[in-house]
Amino acid sequence: MCAARRKAPQRRRDAPKAGNRGRLLELTHCDGTVQDGLPRRHGERSCLKAMPKLIRYGLFLLLLYSSAAGAAPTGSPDLPSAVTATGWVIPSGQEALVAAMVAPGPDFAAGWSLRNAAIERNTIVCQYAAADAQTATVRLIHPDQASNAVAKSMRFALVADPAGAVLVQALLKQLRQRESEFVWQAPRARPQSSSASKLQDNPSAAAAGPLPRAAELLAQVAEAIESGNRAAAIQRMPSLQALGAGETPEVYAWAAVTLAARQKACNHPDLPATLAQAATLTAALNRNVSTTALLLRLADAQNDAAAVDHAWQSLLQVATAPAACLGAVHFAEDLQLAKRGPAAIERMQAFVDRAPNCLEAALVVARIGRRFALADRALPLLQQVLNRSPLADTPTLARLAVDVAQLHASAGRGPAAMAALAKLQWQPPVDPQLLVDVSRIYLDVPDPDRLVQFRQRSDANPHDVVAAFVAGTELHHHGQWTASNVYLARTAVAMERQPRLHLYMAMNELHLAHQPQAEAGIERAFAISDRDPDVYYCRAHVRVGANNASGAVADLQHYLTMTAGSVETYAPKQARVQGWLVSLLACRGARDVGQCVQTDQWLSQLRQLGPWLAAGVGAITLLVLAWRRRRLS
């Protein structure tokens, strides 16, 4: 294939290639290039990158609830209400497995016993009792069905009442031992008419869901700020009244301080009023670790350097408290949104020196290091945390090892990236997002022997999800479309909720001129997430194959809107997309849209070369005339 021979700098190749049939440009892949780049984590990270923040926000809100729990009556108060009642359900026949998974084990605090475990269609309700008659409730639901989970494993999201917070980590560790045996029943597909199909012209068509809670709303604002889209951030900015409606004073104050930090980051005109309300709400709270963290963030939003230093020192004195860890991380995120990455790393280094077990601090430093290209500043802290464990055998340490590898790879240190990945100990079930990130690093650090090794591993053990996915993605980038899908299909169960699996397989089908299968693959990717810019980008290629120029235009415009101003966007790709849009607009009435676009792009390249061609012809003409004149003389 011509594209496979193109010489280009070694850059990111983390998105699937576009097909030969109906492609936008002969050398164009689904990531817009053969070997040059795509946003580091723009794909599914864009659709998922808010989730770690939501989990932290949920845990922080839970700690705030706990702060006020002392004055509440004993018993089991109502759980937070962000659990949806639709979608994934629990099929029958798993009662014994559930009972074994949730029964208190050796990691539980002494004195706790399981009072009851009930399966309620899509929720496992676990009620525990302590020796002192205290009760606690923890609910296990599908990860897609809760925005305020305090913790997540591969198969479950955990939502706990304040009393149940002390049981979450022990229960999470226990769930991971057997959750691979647990089965969720997928939600039924929503009926769609042809006019509502996601392959039609509306790029924003998506299932209606429950109204996001405060943490989700604020995370969406942060995402817009990080992408550099101030207009979108201001448009998404909720009112403080909407955030605090029906919440406890602690949560209301947290929402006010967080909103103020968001407004400060985008110079929102309502910032002074929000700061005044945040100060009033925070002043009314009882003094505890959570309040200290809020005072720190509030002082930073007010640009009060003396108050920041005082609150920071107070937080360091209680650094080992869980609420202090989360508060420090939120403070670092405020600094990140204000584009003060070096200051955030410096603060987190001081905090980790006091609280070595605050792994979230290392994770936020990794994100800041990637965002601001501060690998050399971020890596010492990350390596310090990672060196405490000989193997990255827990989900957080595994995530950290991959972050370290990504930073090394981005700095051009391939051997160091591979050394970081060598610490990974894949524990079933495999984290799909982690595996996607690892496969990207492998593509960034080429090794001619890697494909052979992973194919042999997968052939010897077809259930080895890691080997099959890496082999499948490597084969895709080697242009072996059929073989790629053979290996990717082996990951279908483990990676069912990972949009990149379906994008890779869809683009393989497009290369093989299997238009219906390519369309079906894109549909599956959209069913998982419509917040990944590259889903729209790849669907544009599929729509060109279906001669749907208007739909392809809508998708590329939507892609450009989602990636506008993002620090993770690869500028040459954006320029190519702009060029394709021009060609697509000119080809909307063509019988063969793909051929029309290729021709238009070819003519565009000739037009760009026109002055050089004219100069070359002129020079040759002068040389010929001079030669003839010399002969005649």
XYZ file of C-alpha atoms in Angstrom:
633
model
C 0.000 0.000 0.000
C 1.267 3.457 -0.918
C 0.596 4.832 2.553
C 2.748 2.173 4.138
C 5.781 3.450 2.227
C 5.347 7.064 3.180
C 8.286 8.552 5.065
C 7.267 10.570 8.085
C 8.561 11.389 11.525
C 7.902 8.760 14.143
C 4.901 10.110 15.948
C 1.695 8.789 17.387
C -0.260 6.176 15.480
C -2.843 5.502 18.155
C -5.971 5.575 16.030
C -7.069 3.106 13.379
C -6.244 3.755 9.759
C -8.908 4.683 7.268
C -9.796 2.289 4.532
C -8.838 2.238 0.846
C -12.453 2.336 -0.181
C -14.060 5.725 0.169
C -11.114 7.233 1.961
C -10.744 10.993 2.115
C -7.179 11.086 0.824
C -4.846 8.412 -0.479
C -2.387 8.772 2.376
C -4.988 9.440 5.045
C -5.621 7.038 7.894
C -8.298 7.302 10.514
C -5.858 9.257 12.642
C -5.124 11.445 9.648
C -1.643 10.044 9.035
C 0.514 6.948 8.780
C 3.139 7.623 11.378
C 2.516 11.180 12.402
C 0.374 12.017 15.212
C -2.868 12.185 16.951
C -3.700 13.633 20.341
C -1.946 11.635 23.012
C -5.086 10.623 24.792
C -7.744 12.398 22.881
C -9.642 9.332 21.803
C -11.319 7.432 24.566
C -9.458 9.465 27.125
C -11.609 12.412 26.027
C -14.699 10.392 26.665
C -13.330 8.930 29.848
C -10.841 11.407 31.215
C -13.442 13.051 33.427
C -14.177 9.761 35.139
C -11.227 9.643 37.541
C -12.142 13.151 38.609
C -15.760 12.117 39.113
C -14.663 9.214 41.273
C -12.498 11.508 43.362
C -15.272 14.066 43.566
C -17.678 11.351 44.666
C -15.320 10.171 47.389
C -14.685 13.722 48.514
C -18.409 14.410 48.673
C -18.818 11.210 50.659
C -16.216 12.427 53.121
C -18.108 15.694 53.353
C -21.293 13.770 54.066
C -19.366 11.893 56.730
C -18.307 15.164 58.330
C -21.918 15.895 59.156
C -22.865 12.317 59.972
C -22.148 12.696 63.684
C -25.268 14.762 64.189
C -27.413 12.417 62.134
C -29.536 9.665 63.675
C -28.143 6.143 63.607
C -29.182 3.716 60.905
C -28.715 3.639 57.136
C -29.338 7.067 55.583
C -30.341 7.284 51.956
C -27.544 6.780 49.462
C -26.642 9.474 46.944
C -29.183 9.467 44.155
C -27.035 9.353 41.015
C -27.654 5.639 40.430
C -29.679 5.081 37.305
C -32.333 2.400 37.185
C -31.972 1.384 33.558
C -29.479 -0.395 31.359
C -27.376 -3.304 32.595
C -29.104 -5.988 34.652
C -27.931 -8.943 36.720
C -29.025 -12.307 35.287
C -30.187 -14.956 37.720
C -28.070 -17.868 38.906
C -25.256 -15.808 40.448
C -26.539 -15.644 44.023
C -23.881 -17.963 45.463
C -21.093 -16.085 43.704
C -22.391 -12.751 44.966
C -22.626 -14.032 48.516
C -19.027 -15.260 48.359
C -17.742 -11.990 46.884
C -19.305 -9.664 49.451
C -18.926 -11.723 52.630
C -16.437 -10.037 55.033
C -12.953 -11.442 54.551
C -9.585 -10.981 56.241
C -9.197 -7.414 54.926
C -12.369 -6.206 56.647
C -12.070 -4.379 59.950
C -12.718 -6.620 62.947
C -16.304 -6.924 64.089
C -18.103 -6.428 60.768
C -20.515 -9.082 59.493
C -22.809 -9.361 56.489
C -26.423 -8.907 57.521
C -27.945 -9.291 54.065
C -26.990 -9.290 50.369
C -29.850 -8.788 47.939
C -29.892 -8.617 44.139
C -32.342 -6.006 42.924
C -32.344 -6.288 39.124
C -29.324 -4.069 38.452
C -27.958 -3.532 41.962
C -26.404 -5.682 44.662
C -27.355 -4.196 48.033
C -24.954 -5.239 50.792
C -25.952 -4.477 54.380
C -23.271 -4.889 57.032
C -23.415 -4.702 60.829
C -20.611 -3.910 63.263
C -20.120 -5.343 66.733
C -21.332 -2.072 68.252
C -24.643 -2.344 66.330
C -23.612 0.235 63.741
C -24.955 -0.558 60.267
C -23.610 0.255 56.822
C -24.809 -0.168 53.254
C -22.733 -0.547 50.096
C -24.340 -0.910 46.690
C -22.640 -2.578 43.729
C -23.774 -1.448 40.304
C -22.450 -1.487 36.760
C -19.608 1.033 36.182
C -21.642 2.759 33.470
C -24.552 3.403 35.809
C -23.119 5.649 38.516
C -21.510 9.039 38.321
C -20.786 9.363 42.044
C -19.136 6.021 42.779
C -16.559 6.161 45.554
C -14.561 3.341 43.945
C -14.622 1.173 40.844
C -13.350 -2.204 39.774
C -13.613 -3.745 36.332
C -17.116 -5.107 36.895
C -18.556 -2.915 39.640
C -18.978 0.642 40.842
C -19.368 1.013 44.619
C -21.739 3.551 46.149
C -21.680 3.662 49.947
C -23.428 5.496 52.734
C -21.145 7.378 55.160
C -20.852 4.402 57.517
C -20.001 2.111 54.624
C -17.055 4.234 53.502
C -14.713 2.364 55.860
C -15.571 -0.924 54.133
C -15.065 0.194 50.522
C -11.369 -0.587 50.069
C -11.585 -3.993 51.738
C -14.644 -4.918 49.687
C -13.010 -3.637 46.489
C -9.947 -5.806 47.055
C -12.169 -8.807 47.668
C -14.294 -8.196 44.569
C -11.253 -8.165 42.304
C -10.439 -11.737 43.247
C -13.579 -13.234 41.679
C -15.358 -10.536 39.682
C -14.142 -12.043 36.402
C -16.688 -14.815 37.064
C -19.546 -12.329 37.321
C -21.730 -11.580 34.292
C -23.788 -8.514 33.479
C -26.573 -8.706 30.944
C -26.184 -5.975 28.340
C -28.934 -3.361 27.959
C -31.292 -3.792 25.081
C -30.480 -1.718 22.035
C -32.764 1.252 21.559
C -34.926 0.921 18.441
C -33.858 3.362 15.750
C -35.550 4.363 12.582
C -33.460 4.997 9.511
C -33.887 8.729 10.034
C -32.467 8.447 13.537
C -29.543 6.235 12.594
C -26.187 7.381 13.866
C -24.897 7.041 10.318
C -27.184 9.869 9.235
C -26.354 13.549 9.300
C -26.810 14.396 12.992
C -23.438 13.958 14.725
C -24.803 14.701 18.166
C -27.509 12.045 18.284
C -27.227 10.344 21.649
C -29.392 8.606 24.174
C -30.983 10.870 26.728
C -29.687 10.210 30.215
C -30.290 11.426 33.735
C -29.431 15.029 34.563
C -25.775 15.148 35.631
C -25.096 15.939 39.267
C -22.810 18.686 40.526
C -19.603 16.708 40.130
C -20.409 15.795 36.537
C -21.352 19.347 35.619
C -18.162 20.747 37.094
C -16.058 18.037 35.431
C -17.553 18.964 32.065
C -16.623 22.590 32.650
C -13.066 21.549 33.561
C -12.831 19.499 30.374
C -13.792 22.528 28.281
C -11.234 24.689 30.097
C -8.503 22.095 29.547
C -9.295 22.039 25.837
C -8.845 25.807 25.688
C -12.474 26.356 24.718
C -13.443 29.274 26.982
C -16.756 29.819 25.202
C -17.803 26.218 25.809
C -16.666 26.435 29.433
C -18.775 29.526 30.057
C -21.716 27.977 28.244
C -21.514 24.854 30.421
C -20.988 26.778 33.664
C -23.885 25.942 36.007
C -25.267 28.335 38.569
C -24.336 27.848 42.196
C -28.004 27.492 43.078
C -28.353 24.592 40.640
C -25.284 22.890 42.108
C -26.352 23.243 45.713
C -30.047 22.483 45.454
C -30.974 19.835 48.008
C -27.378 19.278 49.147
C -25.879 19.355 52.621
C -23.975 22.511 53.714
C -20.684 20.644 53.280
C -21.413 19.642 49.701
C -22.847 23.074 48.906
C -19.629 24.716 50.099
C -17.516 22.254 48.114
C -19.533 23.010 44.967
C -19.154 26.761 45.534
C -15.365 26.583 45.944
C -14.991 24.286 42.937
C -17.219 26.530 40.826
C -15.123 29.547 41.836
C -11.938 27.774 40.726
C -13.532 26.975 37.364
C -14.756 30.537 36.913
C -11.339 31.936 37.773
C -9.690 29.709 35.171
C -11.824 31.177 32.384
C -12.234 34.742 33.708
C -15.951 34.348 34.268
C -17.767 37.594 35.095
C -19.671 35.966 37.988
C -16.469 35.110 39.885
C -16.708 37.875 42.538
C -20.245 36.869 43.497
C -19.331 33.170 43.607
C -16.294 33.893 45.788
C -18.441 35.817 48.244
C -20.960 32.989 48.490
C -18.206 30.370 48.756
C -16.587 32.306 51.618
C -19.894 32.543 53.471
C -20.693 28.843 53.022
C -17.211 27.698 54.029
C -17.116 29.930 57.099
C -20.277 28.269 58.397
C -18.756 24.765 58.368
C -17.267 22.950 61.322
C -13.486 22.933 61.217
C -12.080 19.581 60.019
C -9.706 18.247 57.377
C -12.196 18.696 54.541
C -12.828 22.294 55.552
C -9.081 22.991 55.658
C -8.800 21.767 52.063
C -11.701 23.997 51.026
C -10.125 27.021 52.730
C -6.903 26.348 50.830
C -8.664 26.256 47.468
C -10.802 29.271 48.335
C -7.739 31.316 49.283
C -6.121 30.414 45.959
C -9.243 31.471 44.056
C -9.116 34.777 45.972
C -5.408 35.256 45.111
C -4.622 35.518 48.832
C -1.044 34.185 48.946
C -0.684 34.476 52.724
C -3.909 32.556 53.344
C -2.824 29.913 50.827
C 0.465 29.331 52.647
C -1.273 29.148 56.030
C -3.937 26.678 54.827
C -1.312 24.604 52.987
C 0.781 24.200 56.117
C -2.338 23.214 58.043
C -3.181 20.596 55.401
C 0.339 19.169 55.498
C -0.005 18.622 59.250
C -2.912 16.220 58.604
C -1.620 14.910 55.271
C -2.204 11.241 56.084
C -5.975 11.731 56.359
C -7.924 10.540 53.266
C -9.747 13.864 53.038
C -6.396 15.683 52.986
C -5.204 13.584 50.047
C -8.309 14.308 48.009
C -8.269 17.975 48.979
C -4.647 18.322 47.887
C -5.434 16.644 44.570
C -8.334 19.026 43.945
C -6.020 21.937 44.744
C -3.528 20.626 42.171
C -6.315 20.373 39.615
C -7.248 23.997 40.298
C -3.638 24.964 39.612
C -3.639 22.861 36.447
C -6.740 24.621 35.108
C -5.028 27.937 35.846
C -2.044 26.723 33.746
C 0.246 26.631 36.772
C 1.591 23.150 36.165
C 5.058 23.561 37.730
C 3.536 24.994 40.916
C 1.117 22.074 41.125
C 3.935 19.528 40.792
C 5.948 21.298 43.474
C 2.990 21.242 45.880
C 2.291 17.568 45.240
C 5.932 16.669 45.832
C 5.753 18.307 49.263
C 2.492 16.531 50.004
C 3.707 13.066 48.973
C 6.760 13.530 51.182
C 4.319 13.775 54.096
C 1.747 11.262 52.800
C 3.527 8.553 50.743
C 0.317 6.537 50.335
C -1.549 9.339 48.520
C -1.269 7.727 45.099
C -3.846 10.112 43.635
C -1.265 12.880 44.029
C 1.104 10.975 41.763
C -1.640 10.380 39.203
C -2.566 14.063 39.003
C 1.126 14.930 38.585
C 1.288 12.483 35.673
C -1.644 14.229 33.992
C -0.046 17.630 34.545
C 3.252 16.359 33.174
C 1.570 15.221 29.965
C -0.578 18.329 29.596
C 2.270 20.816 29.965
C 5.112 18.669 28.539
C 6.787 18.615 31.956
C 8.038 15.034 31.870
C 11.354 15.811 33.542
C 9.617 17.640 36.392
C 6.918 15.036 36.907
C 8.956 11.835 36.611
C 10.991 12.104 39.855
C 7.828 12.122 41.959
C 6.207 9.320 39.953
C 9.335 7.185 40.101
C 9.598 7.821 43.836
C 6.105 6.404 44.363
C 6.540 3.551 41.907
C 9.863 2.451 43.397
C 8.159 1.607 46.688
C 6.557 -1.408 45.007
C 8.633 -3.993 43.110
C 5.657 -4.775 40.862
C 2.814 -2.619 39.598
C 0.241 -5.213 40.652
C -2.635 -3.004 41.820
C -4.873 -0.918 39.513
C -3.480 2.401 40.759
C 0.159 1.321 40.535
C -0.485 -0.162 37.096
C -1.977 3.148 35.962
C 1.053 4.935 37.391
C 3.495 2.624 35.591
C 1.753 3.348 32.291
C 1.809 7.088 33.017
C 5.559 6.897 33.630
C 6.004 4.997 30.356
C 3.934 7.577 28.473
C 6.024 10.439 29.824
C 9.269 8.694 28.877
C 7.917 7.904 25.405
C 6.794 11.504 24.875
C 10.328 12.631 25.752
C 11.831 10.208 23.231
C 13.189 7.781 25.833
C 11.938 4.482 24.439
C 14.062 2.103 26.576
C 12.948 3.866 29.767
C 9.312 3.573 28.642
C 9.718 -0.163 28.076
C 11.387 -0.539 31.482
C 8.382 1.104 33.129
C 5.969 -1.207 31.308
C 8.023 -4.196 32.441
C 6.757 -3.553 35.978
C 3.175 -4.210 34.899
C 1.569 -7.324 36.315
C -1.694 -7.819 34.450
C -4.333 -9.028 36.900
C -7.576 -10.362 35.439
C -9.853 -8.830 34.459
C -7.719 -6.574 32.270
C -8.443 -2.834 32.396
C -9.418 -1.991 28.772
C -8.346 1.655 28.953
C -4.987 0.705 30.420
C -4.445 -1.816 27.628
C -5.288 0.772 24.961
C -2.759 3.172 26.469
C -0.103 0.453 26.567
C -0.712 -0.419 22.921
C -0.171 3.245 22.008
C 3.163 3.300 23.787
C 4.221 0.198 21.897
C 3.353 1.964 18.641
C 5.440 4.944 19.759
C 8.442 2.720 20.508
C 8.768 0.358 17.510
C 10.295 -3.084 17.951
C 10.480 -5.434 14.953
C 10.258 -8.491 17.203
C 7.224 -7.370 19.213
C 4.568 -8.411 16.704
C 6.001 -11.907 16.393
C 6.224 -12.289 20.175
C 2.669 -11.182 20.862
C 1.225 -13.256 18.029
C 2.969 -16.330 19.409
C 1.667 -15.539 22.907
C -1.880 -15.114 21.669
C -1.788 -18.239 19.493
C -0.531 -20.261 22.473
C -3.259 -18.828 24.726
C -6.209 -17.252 22.864
C -7.576 -16.009 26.218
C -4.530 -13.766 26.723
C -6.321 -10.446 26.171
C -3.144 -8.365 26.352
C -1.304 -10.378 23.692
C -4.328 -10.502 21.377
C -5.042 -6.758 21.531
C -1.419 -5.709 21.059
C -1.039 -8.154 18.157
C -4.285 -6.909 16.610
C -3.322 -3.246 16.764
C 0.192 -3.926 15.493
C -1.208 -5.924 12.564
C -3.616 -3.100 11.778
C -0.733 -0.641 11.497
C 1.151 -3.158 9.354
C -1.775 -3.174 6.913
C -2.817 -6.777 7.645
C -6.512 -6.055 8.058
C -7.927 -9.595 8.087
C -5.325 -10.935 10.501
C -5.803 -7.877 12.714
C -9.497 -8.602 13.149
C -8.780 -12.243 13.966
C -6.709 -11.214 16.981
C -8.945 -8.294 17.973
C -11.957 -10.617 17.977
C -10.299 -12.612 20.755
C -10.659 -9.559 23.009
C -14.336 -8.991 22.275
C -15.587 -10.001 25.729
C -12.930 -8.263 27.801
C -12.963 -5.107 25.652
C -16.674 -4.939 24.893
C -17.027 -1.455 26.407
C -13.874 -0.016 24.830
C -14.677 2.089 21.740
C -11.184 1.681 20.264
C -11.719 -2.037 19.754
C -14.742 -1.332 17.560
C -12.981 1.505 15.717
C -10.028 -0.699 14.833
C -12.270 -3.507 13.631
C -14.525 -1.127 11.692
C -11.573 0.444 9.875
C -10.208 -2.994 9.069
C -13.547 -3.817 7.483
C -13.474 -0.555 5.536
C -10.041 -1.454 4.167
C -11.492 -4.797 3.091
C -14.383 -3.014 1.306
C -16.927 -4.413 3.774
C -19.064 -1.270 4.102
C -21.973 -2.780 6.125
C -19.582 -4.292 8.699
C -17.690 -0.991 8.934
C -20.948 0.871 9.586
C -21.962 -1.658 12.232
C -18.608 -1.248 13.976
C -18.968 2.530 14.080
C -22.471 2.128 15.505
C -21.056 -0.021 18.302
C -18.385 2.570 19.070
C -21.025 5.308 19.243
C -23.204 3.194 21.504
C -20.329 3.185 24.007
C -19.278 6.818 23.739
C -20.088 9.806 21.576
C -17.574 12.003 23.429
C -14.520 10.657 21.634
C -13.526 13.055 18.808
C -11.965 10.243 16.791
C -15.253 8.360 16.681
C -16.614 11.243 14.621
C -13.400 11.394 12.624
C -13.541 7.704 11.732
C -17.255 7.829 11.023
C -16.543 10.530 8.434
C -14.473 7.967 6.510
C -17.254 5.407 6.726
C -19.799 7.966 5.552
C -17.628 8.833 2.562
C -17.685 5.119 1.713
C -21.481 5.351 1.777
C -21.429 8.486 -0.448
C -22.833 10.523 2.432
C -20.812 13.702 1.947
C -23.126 15.845 4.085
C -22.823 13.425 6.976
C -19.041 13.328 6.645
C -18.952 17.148 6.663
C -21.060 17.241 9.828
C -18.765 14.726 11.525
C -15.565 16.566 10.631
C -17.056 19.876 11.755
C -18.063 18.236 15.024
C -14.559 16.818 15.386
C -13.023 20.268 14.920
C -15.413 21.758 17.472
C -14.538 19.108 20.061
C -10.793 19.501 19.565
C -10.650 23.280 19.110
C -7.838 24.739 21.180
C -6.933 21.483 22.874
C -3.311 21.183 23.960
C -3.500 17.495 22.999
C -4.495 18.132 19.395
C -1.968 17.449 16.655
C -1.878 20.653 14.566
C -1.004 19.066 11.160
C -4.004 16.786 11.504
C -6.278 19.775 12.167
C -4.968 21.427 9.000
C -5.669 18.281 6.975
C -9.200 18.079 8.332
C -9.785 21.668 7.242
C -8.588 20.733 3.767
C -10.824 17.680 3.642
C -13.790 19.793 4.627
C -13.183 22.064 1.659
C -13.002 19.061 -0.645
C -16.075 17.416 0.843
C -18.119 20.600 0.492
C -17.139 20.686 -3.172
C -18.084 17.005 -3.633
C -21.482 16.872 -1.940
C -23.269 16.283 -5.243
C -20.770 13.806 -6.667
C -21.762 10.271 -7.643
C -18.577 8.834 -6.078
C -17.698 11.058 -3.136
C -14.490 9.220 -2.276
C -13.074 9.506 -5.803
C -14.146 13.136 -6.014
C -12.390 13.997 -2.769
C -9.196 12.236 -3.853
C -9.213 14.137 -7.126
C -9.863 17.461 -5.435
C -7.071 16.845 -2.943
C -4.682 15.901 -5.765
C -5.546 19.087 -7.658
C -5.098 21.085 -4.470
C -1.596 19.693 -4.074
C -0.825 20.602 -7.682
C -2.092 24.134 -7.075
C 0.199 24.411 -4.066
C 3.110 23.239 -6.215
C 2.154 25.543 -9.094
C 4.692 28.355 -8.454
C 7.489 25.835 -7.990
C 6.543 23.979 -11.167
C 6.421 27.233 -13.116
C 9.809 28.254 -11.776
C 11.238 24.841 -12.668
C 9.881 24.964 -16.211
C 11.207 28.484 -16.623
C 14.689 27.489 -15.421
C 14.798 24.499 -17.771
C 13.687 26.694 -20.662
C 16.452 29.209 -19.959
C 19.049 26.446 -19.775
C 17.887 24.984 -23.094
C 17.965 28.405 -24.773
C 21.429 29.128 -23.398
C 22.690 25.744 -24.585
C 21.277 26.251 -28.101
C 22.702 29.753 -28.313
C 26.106 28.474 -27.284
C 25.998 25.767 -29.979
C 24.977 28.252 -32.625
C 27.810 30.547 -31.681
